Short mmCIF file of C-alpha atoms in Angstrom, two decimals:
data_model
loop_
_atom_site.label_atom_id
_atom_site.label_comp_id
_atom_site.label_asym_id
_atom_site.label_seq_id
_atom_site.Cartn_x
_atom_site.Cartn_y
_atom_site.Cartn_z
CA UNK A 91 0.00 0.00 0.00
CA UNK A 92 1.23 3.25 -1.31
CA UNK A 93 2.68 5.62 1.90
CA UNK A 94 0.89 8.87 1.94
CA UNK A 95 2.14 12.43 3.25
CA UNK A 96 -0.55 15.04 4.05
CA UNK A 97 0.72 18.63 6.36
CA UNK A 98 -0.09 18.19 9.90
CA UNK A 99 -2.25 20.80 10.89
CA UNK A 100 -3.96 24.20 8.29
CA UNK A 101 -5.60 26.83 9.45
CA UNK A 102 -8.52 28.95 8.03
CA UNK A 103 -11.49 31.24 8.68
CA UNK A 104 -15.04 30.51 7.67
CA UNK A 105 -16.05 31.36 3.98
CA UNK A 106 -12.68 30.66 2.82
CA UNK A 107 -11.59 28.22 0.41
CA UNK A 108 -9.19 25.28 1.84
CA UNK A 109 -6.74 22.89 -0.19
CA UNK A 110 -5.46 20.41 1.69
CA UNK A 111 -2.17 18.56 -0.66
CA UNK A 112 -1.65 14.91 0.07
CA UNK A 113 1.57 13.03 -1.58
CA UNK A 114 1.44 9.45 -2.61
CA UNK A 115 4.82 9.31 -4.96
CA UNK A 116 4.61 5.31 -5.00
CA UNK A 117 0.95 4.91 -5.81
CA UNK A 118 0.16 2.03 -7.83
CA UNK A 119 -1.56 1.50 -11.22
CA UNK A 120 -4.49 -0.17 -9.31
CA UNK A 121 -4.50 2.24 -6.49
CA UNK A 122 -7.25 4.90 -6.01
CA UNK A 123 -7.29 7.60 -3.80
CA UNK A 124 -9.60 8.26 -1.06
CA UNK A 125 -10.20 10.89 1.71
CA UNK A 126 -12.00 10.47 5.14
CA UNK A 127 -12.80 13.19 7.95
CA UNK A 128 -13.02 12.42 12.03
CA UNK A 129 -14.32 14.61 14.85
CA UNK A 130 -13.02 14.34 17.94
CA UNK A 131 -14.47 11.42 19.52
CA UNK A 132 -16.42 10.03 16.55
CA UNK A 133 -15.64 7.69 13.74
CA UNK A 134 -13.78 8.72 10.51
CA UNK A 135 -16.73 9.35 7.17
CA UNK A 136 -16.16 8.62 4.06
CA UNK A 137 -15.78 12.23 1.81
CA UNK A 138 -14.50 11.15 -1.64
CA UNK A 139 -12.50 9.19 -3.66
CA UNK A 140 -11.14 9.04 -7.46
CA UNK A 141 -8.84 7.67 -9.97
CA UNK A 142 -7.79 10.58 -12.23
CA UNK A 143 -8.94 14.04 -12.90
CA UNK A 144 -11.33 15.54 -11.16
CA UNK A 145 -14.35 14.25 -8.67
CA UNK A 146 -16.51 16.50 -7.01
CA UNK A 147 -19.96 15.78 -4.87
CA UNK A 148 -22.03 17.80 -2.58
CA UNK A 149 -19.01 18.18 0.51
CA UNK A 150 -15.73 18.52 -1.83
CA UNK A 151 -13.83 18.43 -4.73
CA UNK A 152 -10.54 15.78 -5.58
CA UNK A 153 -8.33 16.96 -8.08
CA UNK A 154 -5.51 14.34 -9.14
CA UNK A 155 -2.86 15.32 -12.04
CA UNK A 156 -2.03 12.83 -14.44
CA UNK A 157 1.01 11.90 -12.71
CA UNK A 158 -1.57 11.10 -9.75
CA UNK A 159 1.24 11.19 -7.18
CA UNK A 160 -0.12 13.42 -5.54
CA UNK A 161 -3.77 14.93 -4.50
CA UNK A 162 -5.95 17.77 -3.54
CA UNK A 163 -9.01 17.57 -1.43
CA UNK A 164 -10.71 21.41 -1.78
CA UNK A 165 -13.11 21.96 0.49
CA UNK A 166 -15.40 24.84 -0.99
CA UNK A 167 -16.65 28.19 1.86
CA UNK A 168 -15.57 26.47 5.01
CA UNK A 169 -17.13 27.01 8.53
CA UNK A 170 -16.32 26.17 11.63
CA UNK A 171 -18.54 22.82 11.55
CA UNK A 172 -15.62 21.64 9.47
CA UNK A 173 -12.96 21.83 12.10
CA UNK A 174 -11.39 18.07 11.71
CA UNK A 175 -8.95 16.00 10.87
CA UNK A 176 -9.10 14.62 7.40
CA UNK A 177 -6.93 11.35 6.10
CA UNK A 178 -5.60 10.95 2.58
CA UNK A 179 -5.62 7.04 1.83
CA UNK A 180 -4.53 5.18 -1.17
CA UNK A 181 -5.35 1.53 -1.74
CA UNK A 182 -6.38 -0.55 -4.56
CA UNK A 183 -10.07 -0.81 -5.01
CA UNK A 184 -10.16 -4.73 -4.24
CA UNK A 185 -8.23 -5.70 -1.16
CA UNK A 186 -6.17 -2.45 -0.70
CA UNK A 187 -9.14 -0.89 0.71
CA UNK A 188 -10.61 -3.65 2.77
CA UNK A 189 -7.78 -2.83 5.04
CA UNK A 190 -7.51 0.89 5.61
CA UNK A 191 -4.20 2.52 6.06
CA UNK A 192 -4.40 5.72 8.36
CA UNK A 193 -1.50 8.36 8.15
CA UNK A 194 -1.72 10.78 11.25
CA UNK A 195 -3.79 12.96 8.90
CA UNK A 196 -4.14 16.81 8.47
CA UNK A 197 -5.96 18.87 11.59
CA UNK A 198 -8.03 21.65 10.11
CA UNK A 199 -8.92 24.26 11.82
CA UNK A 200 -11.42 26.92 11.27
CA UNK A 201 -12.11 30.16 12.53
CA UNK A 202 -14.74 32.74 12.71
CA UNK B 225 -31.81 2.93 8.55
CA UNK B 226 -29.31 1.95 11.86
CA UNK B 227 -25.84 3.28 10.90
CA UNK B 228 -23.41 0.92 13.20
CA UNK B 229 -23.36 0.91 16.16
CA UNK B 230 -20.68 0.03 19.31
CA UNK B 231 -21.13 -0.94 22.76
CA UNK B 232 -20.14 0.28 25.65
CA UNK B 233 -19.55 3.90 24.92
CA UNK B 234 -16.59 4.18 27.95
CA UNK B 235 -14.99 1.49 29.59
CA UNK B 236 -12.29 1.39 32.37
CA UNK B 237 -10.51 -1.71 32.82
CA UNK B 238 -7.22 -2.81 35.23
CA UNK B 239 -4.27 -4.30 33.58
CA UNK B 240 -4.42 -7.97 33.50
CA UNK B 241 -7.92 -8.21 33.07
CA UNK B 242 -9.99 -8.90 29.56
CA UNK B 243 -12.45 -7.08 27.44
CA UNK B 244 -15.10 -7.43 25.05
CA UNK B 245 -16.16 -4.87 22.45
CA UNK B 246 -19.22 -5.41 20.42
CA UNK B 247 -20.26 -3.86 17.12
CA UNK B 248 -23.58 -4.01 14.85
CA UNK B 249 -22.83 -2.98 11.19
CA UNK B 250 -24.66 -0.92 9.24
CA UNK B 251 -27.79 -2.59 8.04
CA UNK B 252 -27.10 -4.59 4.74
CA UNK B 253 -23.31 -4.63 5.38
CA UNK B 254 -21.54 -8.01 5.69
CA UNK B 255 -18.13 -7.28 6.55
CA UNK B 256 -16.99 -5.70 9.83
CA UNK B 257 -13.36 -4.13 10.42
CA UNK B 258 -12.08 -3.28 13.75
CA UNK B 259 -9.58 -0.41 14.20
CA UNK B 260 -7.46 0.60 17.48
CA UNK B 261 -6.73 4.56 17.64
CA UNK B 262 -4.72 5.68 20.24
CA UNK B 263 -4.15 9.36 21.03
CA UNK B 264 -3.23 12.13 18.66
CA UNK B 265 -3.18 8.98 15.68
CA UNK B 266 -4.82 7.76 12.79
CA UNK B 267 -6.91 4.59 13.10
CA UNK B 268 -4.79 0.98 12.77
CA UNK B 269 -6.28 -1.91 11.20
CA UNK B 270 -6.91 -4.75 13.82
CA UNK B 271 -8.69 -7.26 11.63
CA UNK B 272 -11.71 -7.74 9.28
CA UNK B 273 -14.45 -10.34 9.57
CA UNK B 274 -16.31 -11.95 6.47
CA UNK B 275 -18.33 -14.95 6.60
CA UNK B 276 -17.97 -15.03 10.16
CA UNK B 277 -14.41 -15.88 9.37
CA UNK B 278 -11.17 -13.38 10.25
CA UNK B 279 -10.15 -12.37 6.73
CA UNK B 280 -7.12 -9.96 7.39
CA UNK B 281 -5.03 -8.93 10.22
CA UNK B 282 -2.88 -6.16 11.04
CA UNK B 283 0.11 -5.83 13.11
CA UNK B 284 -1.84 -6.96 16.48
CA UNK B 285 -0.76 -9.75 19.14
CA UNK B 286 -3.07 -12.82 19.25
CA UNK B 287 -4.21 -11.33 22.62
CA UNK B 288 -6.85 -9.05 19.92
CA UNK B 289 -8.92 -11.71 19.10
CA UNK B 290 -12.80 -11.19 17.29
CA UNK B 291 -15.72 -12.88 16.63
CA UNK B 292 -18.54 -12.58 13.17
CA UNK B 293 -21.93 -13.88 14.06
CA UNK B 294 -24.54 -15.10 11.63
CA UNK B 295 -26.79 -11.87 11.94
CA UNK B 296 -23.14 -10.19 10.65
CA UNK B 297 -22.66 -8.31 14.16
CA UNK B 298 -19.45 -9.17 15.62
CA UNK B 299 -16.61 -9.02 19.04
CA UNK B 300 -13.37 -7.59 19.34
CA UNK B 301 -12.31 -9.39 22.86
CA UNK B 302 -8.56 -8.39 24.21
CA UNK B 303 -7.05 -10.44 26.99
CA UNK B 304 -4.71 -9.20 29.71
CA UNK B 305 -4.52 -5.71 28.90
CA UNK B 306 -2.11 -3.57 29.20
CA UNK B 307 -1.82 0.19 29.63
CA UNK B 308 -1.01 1.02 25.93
CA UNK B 309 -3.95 -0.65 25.12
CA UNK B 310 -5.54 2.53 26.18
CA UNK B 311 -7.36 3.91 23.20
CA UNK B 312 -10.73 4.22 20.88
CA UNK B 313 -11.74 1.09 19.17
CA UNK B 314 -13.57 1.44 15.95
CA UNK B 315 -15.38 -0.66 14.21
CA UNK B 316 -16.47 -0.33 10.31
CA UNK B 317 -18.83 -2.19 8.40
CA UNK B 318 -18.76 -2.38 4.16
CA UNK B 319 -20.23 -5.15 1.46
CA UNK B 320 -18.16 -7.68 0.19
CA UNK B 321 -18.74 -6.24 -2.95
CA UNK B 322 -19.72 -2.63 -2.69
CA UNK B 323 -16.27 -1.39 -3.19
CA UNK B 324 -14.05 0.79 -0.82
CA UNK B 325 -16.15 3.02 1.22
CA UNK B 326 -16.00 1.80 4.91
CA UNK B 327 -18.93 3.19 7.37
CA UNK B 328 -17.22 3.56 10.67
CA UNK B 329 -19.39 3.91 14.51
CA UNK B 330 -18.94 6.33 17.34
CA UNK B 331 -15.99 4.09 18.82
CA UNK B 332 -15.58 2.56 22.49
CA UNK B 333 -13.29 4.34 24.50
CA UNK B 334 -11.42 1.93 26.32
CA UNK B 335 -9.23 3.06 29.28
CA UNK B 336 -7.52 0.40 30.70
CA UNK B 337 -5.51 1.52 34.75
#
């Protein structure tokens, strides 16, 4: 499974725009890439997750380059609600992701 | 629709002694993972149940040990505990076949003195 490195802490105020650059330089042809965010005291949930390009749903956009070795999870207008700590994970979408490989993340914090 | 769910919320055990964790997965889901978090740290994989059979392990002595039952809920049991087994256990549910995304619960927070 493909090592991930993500900064350890950004900070921003509410109704800004935040990018938050994960690195995966040994990602695999198999591998795609997939980001959770935990609370304090709750479980990590499932945000997004792509191959190449571009994905975006209703909570954020994942932008990959072709190279795909490394990510960007852009969180559109934050607020303070999105104070967390979000995880960049890359697995395979078979068995690399049937056992989830948690870096120490990226603590986000956001202020009025 | 139940999301999964973990019981005991809290739990404060003495070294030495053992525990049981129990988990329900989300309804529909078949597989159950268990994850150990300690402080300040992502989650690490413990093991993942499938056909009420242990299907991968992480890095984890035999004293983590787990259980699937038929109705898909399953155990995550931990004998003589130590202090640095201190942390919040997750559990996460998924299909067999429903790809990647992983539906974690609230977590027991296990404090072990």
């Amino acid at each position: 499974l493909a090592k991930t490195t993500q900064p350890i802490s950004m900070d921003s105020y509410e109704g800004q725009e935040v990018n938050i650059t994960c690195s995966h330089n040994n990602i695999a042809t198999n591998d795609y890439i997939t980001w959770y965010q935990q609370f304090p005291s709750q479980g990590p949930r499932f945000i997004i997750q792509g191959y190449k390009t571009k994905v975006t749903n209703e909570v954020a956009s994942l932008f990959i380059p072709a190279d795909r070795k490394s990510s960007t999870l852009s969180l559109p207008r934050v607020s303070l609600s999105d104070t967390a700590v979000y995880y960049c994970l890359v697995g395979d979408g078979g068995t690399g992701f049937q056992k989830l490989v948690f870096g120490t993340g990226t603590r986000l914090l956001v202020s009025p | 629709d139940a999301g999964v769910t973990q019981s005991p919320t809290h739990l404060i055990k003495t070294r030495g002694q053992q525990v049981t964790l129990r988990c329900s997965p989300k309804s529909g889901h078949d597989t159950v993972s268990w994850y150990q978090q300690a402080l300040g740290q992502g989650p690490q994989f413990i093991f993942q149940y499938y056909e009420e059979e242990e299907r991968q392990r992480g890095n984890f002595p035999d004293r983590f040990s787990g259980h699937q039952f038929p109705n898909y809920s399953s155990e995550l049991n931990v004998n003589a505990l130590l202090l640095g087994d201190s942390a919040l256990y997750l559990c996460a549910s998924s299909l067999e076949l429903g790809g990647s995304e992983q539906y974690f619960g609230p977590g027991t927070r296990l404090t072990v003195t």
